[in-house]
Short mmCIF file of C-alpha atoms in Angstrom, two decimals:
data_model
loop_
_atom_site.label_atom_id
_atom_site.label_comp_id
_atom_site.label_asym_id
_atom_site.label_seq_id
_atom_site.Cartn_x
_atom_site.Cartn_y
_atom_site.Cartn_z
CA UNK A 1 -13.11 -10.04 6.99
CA UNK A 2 -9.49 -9.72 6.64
CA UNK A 3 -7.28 -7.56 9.47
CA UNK A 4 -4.08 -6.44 10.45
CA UNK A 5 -2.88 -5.71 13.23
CA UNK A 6 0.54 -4.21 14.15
CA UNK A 7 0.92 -3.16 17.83
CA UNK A 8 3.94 -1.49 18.27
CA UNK A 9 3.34 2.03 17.08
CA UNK A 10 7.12 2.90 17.56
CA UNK A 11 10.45 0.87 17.77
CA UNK A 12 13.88 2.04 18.08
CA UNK A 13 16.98 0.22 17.49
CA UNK A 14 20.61 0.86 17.45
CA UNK A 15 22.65 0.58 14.50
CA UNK A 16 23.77 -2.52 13.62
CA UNK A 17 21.46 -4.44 15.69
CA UNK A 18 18.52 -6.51 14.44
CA UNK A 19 14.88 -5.36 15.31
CA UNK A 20 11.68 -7.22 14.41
CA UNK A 21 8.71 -5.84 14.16
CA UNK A 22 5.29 -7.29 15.00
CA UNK A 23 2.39 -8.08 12.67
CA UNK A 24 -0.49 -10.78 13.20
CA UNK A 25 -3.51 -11.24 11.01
CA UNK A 26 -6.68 -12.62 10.84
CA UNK A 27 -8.73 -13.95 7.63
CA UNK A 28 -11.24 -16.68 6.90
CA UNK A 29 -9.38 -17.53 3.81
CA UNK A 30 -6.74 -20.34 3.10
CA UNK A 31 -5.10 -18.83 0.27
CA UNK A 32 -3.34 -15.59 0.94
CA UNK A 33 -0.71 -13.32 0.80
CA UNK A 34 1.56 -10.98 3.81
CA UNK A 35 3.58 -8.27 2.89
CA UNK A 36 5.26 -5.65 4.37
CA UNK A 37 6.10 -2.43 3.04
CA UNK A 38 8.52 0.60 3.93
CA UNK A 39 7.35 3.96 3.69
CA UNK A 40 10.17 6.86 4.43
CA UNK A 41 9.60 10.34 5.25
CA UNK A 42 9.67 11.00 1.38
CA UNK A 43 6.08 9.03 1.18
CA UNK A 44 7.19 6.38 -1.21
CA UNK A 45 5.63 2.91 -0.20
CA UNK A 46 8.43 0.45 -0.81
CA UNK A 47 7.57 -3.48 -1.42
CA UNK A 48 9.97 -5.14 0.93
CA UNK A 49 9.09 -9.04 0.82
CA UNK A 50 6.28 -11.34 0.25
CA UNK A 51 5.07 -14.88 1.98
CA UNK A 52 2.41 -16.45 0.94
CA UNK A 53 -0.01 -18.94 2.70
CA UNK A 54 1.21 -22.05 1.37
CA UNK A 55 5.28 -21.27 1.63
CA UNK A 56 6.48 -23.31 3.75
CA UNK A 57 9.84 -21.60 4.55
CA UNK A 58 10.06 -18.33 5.62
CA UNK A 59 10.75 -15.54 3.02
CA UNK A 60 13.83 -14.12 2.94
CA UNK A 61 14.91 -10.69 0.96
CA UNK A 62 18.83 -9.52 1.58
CA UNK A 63 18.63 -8.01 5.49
CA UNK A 64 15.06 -8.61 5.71
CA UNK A 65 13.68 -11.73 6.70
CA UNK A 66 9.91 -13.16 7.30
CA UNK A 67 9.12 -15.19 10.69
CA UNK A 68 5.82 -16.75 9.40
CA UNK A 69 3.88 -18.64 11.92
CA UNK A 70 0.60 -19.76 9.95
CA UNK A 71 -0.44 -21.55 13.40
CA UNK A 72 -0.74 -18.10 15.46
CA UNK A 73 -1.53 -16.19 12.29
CA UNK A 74 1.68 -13.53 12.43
CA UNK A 75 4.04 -12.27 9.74
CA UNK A 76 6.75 -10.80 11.73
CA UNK A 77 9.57 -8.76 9.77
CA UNK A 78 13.03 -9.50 10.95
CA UNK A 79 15.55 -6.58 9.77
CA UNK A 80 19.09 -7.70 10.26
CA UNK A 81 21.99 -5.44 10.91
CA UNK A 82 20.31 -2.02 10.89
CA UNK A 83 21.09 0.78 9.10
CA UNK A 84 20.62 4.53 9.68
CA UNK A 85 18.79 4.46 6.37
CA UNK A 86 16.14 2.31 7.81
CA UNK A 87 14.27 4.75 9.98
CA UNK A 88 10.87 4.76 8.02
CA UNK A 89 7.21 3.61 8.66
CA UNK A 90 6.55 -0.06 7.84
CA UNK A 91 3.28 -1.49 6.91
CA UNK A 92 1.84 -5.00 7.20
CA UNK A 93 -0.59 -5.50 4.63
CA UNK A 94 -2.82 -8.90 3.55
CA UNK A 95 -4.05 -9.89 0.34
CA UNK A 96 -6.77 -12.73 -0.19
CA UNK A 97 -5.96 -15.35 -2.47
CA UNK A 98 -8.28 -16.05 -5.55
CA UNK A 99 -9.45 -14.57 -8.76
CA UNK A 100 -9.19 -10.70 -8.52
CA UNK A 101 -13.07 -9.56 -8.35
CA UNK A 102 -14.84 -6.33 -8.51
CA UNK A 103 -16.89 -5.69 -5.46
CA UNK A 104 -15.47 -7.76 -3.38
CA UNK A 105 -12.33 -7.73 -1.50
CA UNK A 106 -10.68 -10.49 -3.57
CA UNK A 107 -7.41 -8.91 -4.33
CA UNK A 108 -7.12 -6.09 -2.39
CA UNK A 109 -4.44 -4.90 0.38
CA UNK A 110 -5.63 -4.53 3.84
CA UNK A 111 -2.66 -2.38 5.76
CA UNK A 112 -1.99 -2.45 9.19
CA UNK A 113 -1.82 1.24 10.89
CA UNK A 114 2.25 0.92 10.52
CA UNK A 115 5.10 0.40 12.98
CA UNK A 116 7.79 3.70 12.80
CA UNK A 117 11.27 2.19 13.48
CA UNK A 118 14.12 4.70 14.37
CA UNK A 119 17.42 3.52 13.94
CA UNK A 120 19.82 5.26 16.55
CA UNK A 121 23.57 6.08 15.39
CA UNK B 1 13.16 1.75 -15.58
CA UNK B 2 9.88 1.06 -14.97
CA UNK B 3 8.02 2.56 -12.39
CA UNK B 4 4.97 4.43 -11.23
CA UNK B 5 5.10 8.51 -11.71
CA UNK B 6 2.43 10.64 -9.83
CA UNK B 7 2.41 14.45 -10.75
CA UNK B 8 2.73 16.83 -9.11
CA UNK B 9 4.42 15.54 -6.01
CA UNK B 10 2.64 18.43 -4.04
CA UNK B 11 -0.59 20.25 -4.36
CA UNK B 12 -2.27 23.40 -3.11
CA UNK B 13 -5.89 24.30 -3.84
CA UNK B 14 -8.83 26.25 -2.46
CA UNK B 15 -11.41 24.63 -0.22
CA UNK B 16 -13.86 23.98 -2.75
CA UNK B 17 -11.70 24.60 -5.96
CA UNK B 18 -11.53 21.54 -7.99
CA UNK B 19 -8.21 19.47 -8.32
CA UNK B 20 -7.08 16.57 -10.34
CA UNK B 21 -3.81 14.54 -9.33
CA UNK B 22 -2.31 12.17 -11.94
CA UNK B 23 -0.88 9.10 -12.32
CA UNK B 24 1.16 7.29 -15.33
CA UNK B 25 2.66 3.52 -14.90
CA UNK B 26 5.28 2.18 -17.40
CA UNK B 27 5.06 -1.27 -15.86
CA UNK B 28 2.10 -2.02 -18.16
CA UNK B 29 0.02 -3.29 -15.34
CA UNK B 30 -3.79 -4.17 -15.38
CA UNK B 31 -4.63 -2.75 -12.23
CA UNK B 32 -4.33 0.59 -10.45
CA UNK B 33 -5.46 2.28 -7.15
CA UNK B 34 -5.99 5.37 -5.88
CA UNK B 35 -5.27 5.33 -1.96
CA UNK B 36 -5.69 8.61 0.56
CA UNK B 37 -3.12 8.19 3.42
CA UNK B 38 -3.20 10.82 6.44
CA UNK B 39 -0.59 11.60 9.04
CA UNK B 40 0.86 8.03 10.57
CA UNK B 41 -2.32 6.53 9.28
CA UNK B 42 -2.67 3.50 7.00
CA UNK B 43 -3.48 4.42 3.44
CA UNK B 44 -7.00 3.65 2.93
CA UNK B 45 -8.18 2.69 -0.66
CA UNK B 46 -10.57 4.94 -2.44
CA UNK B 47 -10.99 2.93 -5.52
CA UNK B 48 -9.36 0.82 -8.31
CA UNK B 49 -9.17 -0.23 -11.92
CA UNK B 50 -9.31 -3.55 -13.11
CA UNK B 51 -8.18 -2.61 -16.64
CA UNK B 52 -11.39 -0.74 -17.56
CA UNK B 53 -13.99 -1.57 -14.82
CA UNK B 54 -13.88 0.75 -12.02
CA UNK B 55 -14.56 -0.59 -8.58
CA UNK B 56 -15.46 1.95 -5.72
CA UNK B 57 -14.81 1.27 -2.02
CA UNK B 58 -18.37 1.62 -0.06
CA UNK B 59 -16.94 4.54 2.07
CA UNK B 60 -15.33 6.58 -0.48
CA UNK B 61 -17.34 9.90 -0.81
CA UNK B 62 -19.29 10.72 -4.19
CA UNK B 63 -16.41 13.64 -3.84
CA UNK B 64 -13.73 11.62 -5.08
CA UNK B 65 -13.71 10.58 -9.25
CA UNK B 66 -11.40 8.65 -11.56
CA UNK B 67 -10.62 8.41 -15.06
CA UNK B 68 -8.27 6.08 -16.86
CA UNK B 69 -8.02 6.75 -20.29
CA UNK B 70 -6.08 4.23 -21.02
CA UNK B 71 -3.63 1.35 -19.84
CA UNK B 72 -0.70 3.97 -18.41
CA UNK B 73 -2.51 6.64 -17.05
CA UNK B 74 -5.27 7.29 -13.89
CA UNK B 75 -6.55 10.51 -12.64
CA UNK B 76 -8.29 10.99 -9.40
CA UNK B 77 -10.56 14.04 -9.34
CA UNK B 78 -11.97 16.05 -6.05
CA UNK B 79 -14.72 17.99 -7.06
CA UNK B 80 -14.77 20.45 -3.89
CA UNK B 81 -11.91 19.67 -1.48
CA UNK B 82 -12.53 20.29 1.75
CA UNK B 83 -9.90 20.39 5.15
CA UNK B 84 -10.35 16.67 6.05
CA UNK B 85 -9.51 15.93 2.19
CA UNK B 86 -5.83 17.12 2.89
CA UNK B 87 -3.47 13.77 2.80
CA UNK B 88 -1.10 11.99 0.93
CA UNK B 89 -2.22 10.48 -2.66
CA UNK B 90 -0.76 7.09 -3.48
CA UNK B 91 -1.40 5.42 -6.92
CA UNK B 92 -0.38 1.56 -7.05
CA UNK B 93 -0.44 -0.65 -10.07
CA UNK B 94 0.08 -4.16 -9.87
CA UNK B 95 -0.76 -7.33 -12.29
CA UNK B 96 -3.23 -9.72 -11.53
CA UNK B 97 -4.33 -12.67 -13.56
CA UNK B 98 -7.38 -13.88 -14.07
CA UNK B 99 -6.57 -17.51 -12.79
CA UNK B 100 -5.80 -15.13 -9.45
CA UNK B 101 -2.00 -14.64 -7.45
CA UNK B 102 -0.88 -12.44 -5.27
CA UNK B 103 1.25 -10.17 -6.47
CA UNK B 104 2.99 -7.30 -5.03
CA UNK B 105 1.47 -3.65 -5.29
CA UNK B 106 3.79 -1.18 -6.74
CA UNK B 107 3.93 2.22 -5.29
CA UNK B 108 4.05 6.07 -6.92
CA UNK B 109 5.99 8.78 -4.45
CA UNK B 110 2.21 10.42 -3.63
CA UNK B 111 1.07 13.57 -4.27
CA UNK B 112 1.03 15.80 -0.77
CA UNK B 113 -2.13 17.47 -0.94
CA UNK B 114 -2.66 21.39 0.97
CA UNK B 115 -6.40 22.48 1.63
CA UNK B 116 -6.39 26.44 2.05
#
């Protein structure tokens, strides 16, 4: 069964500095998919950047970079030079690899309960 | 541009009065979810479309419907809300092939849901 876990609850950061935030994961599968997410106050889930199983450099997306260590199974998201505008919830999620199939979880998201970053001025 | 519209973005009802929350996709994707999200939670999935065929998570209560009529749009219906049913709605679309991939879920802004 896939999981995700994200154990910081809360982070804060000051403005301008980079914060990472902490995601590991556990699956079966060889083929598979991390992604994180940003979800502001407004409730909008935002796709931030994808790395998948196989890649064998970390993603990278503008600020926001992917330290992907298949070995101990964590997806950590690297946010460089913070910004005020940052503050939101971020989500870890998994996918499996594989056909998409009904009834089983090929395909589907598991989310990790969320890390809330504040970004101090 | 193309994106994923949920309406409306907040919604009272009744404990027990019926309520449907909508969703519409211009992205033309083959798949879309409904997911409940409470306070600081994760959002959970209810169910999903895989163009036509419905698939329902295990947990999600007989309370919770959908309908999607077609490609673009996907209704989830609660047939008698009750005070735990108050969260956030997300619908997410994506487009998955049949040979499988892993693509990236888009999001709607939710629909904030009030149980009097």
């Amino acid at each position: 069964a896939q999981k995700i876990t994200q154990t910081q609850p809360g982070m804060f950061v000051q403005e301008k500095e980079a914060v990472t935030l902490d995601c590991t994961y556990d699956t079966s599968d060889q083929s598979y998919g991390l992604f994180w997410y940003k979800q502001p106050s407004s409730g909008e889930m935002i796709f931030l950047i994808y790395q998948g199983s196989y890649d064998e450099q970390n993603a990278t997306e503008g600020r926001y970079s992917l330290n992907f260590q298949k070995a101990r199974k964590s997806a950590n998201l690297v946010i460089s030079a913070s910004q005020l505008g940052d503050s939101a919830m971020y989500f870890c999620a998994m996918r499996e690899g594989g056909p998409f199939q009904l009834n089983t979880n090929a395909g589907k998201s598991t989310f990790g309960d969320g890390t809330t970053l504040t970004v101090k001025p | 541009d193309a994106m994923v519209i949920q309406n409306p973005r907040y919604q009272v009802t009744q404990f027990g009065k019926p309520v449907t929350l909508s969703c519409s996709q211009t992205l033309n994707h083959n798949v879309m979810y409904w997911y409940q999200q409470k306070s600081s939670q994760a959002p959970k999935l209810l169910f999903h479309y895989y163009d036509k065929d419905f698939n329902n998570e295990a947990d999600t209560p007989d309370n919770f419907q959908s309908r999607r009529p077609n490609t673009s749009f996907c209704f989830l219906d609660i047939r008698s809300p009750g005070l735990g049913d108050a969260a956030m709605y997300l619908c997410a679309t994506s487009r998955e092939r049949t040979g499988g991939g892993l693509n990236e879920q888009f999001f709607g802004p939710g629909t904030r849901l009030t149980v009097l």
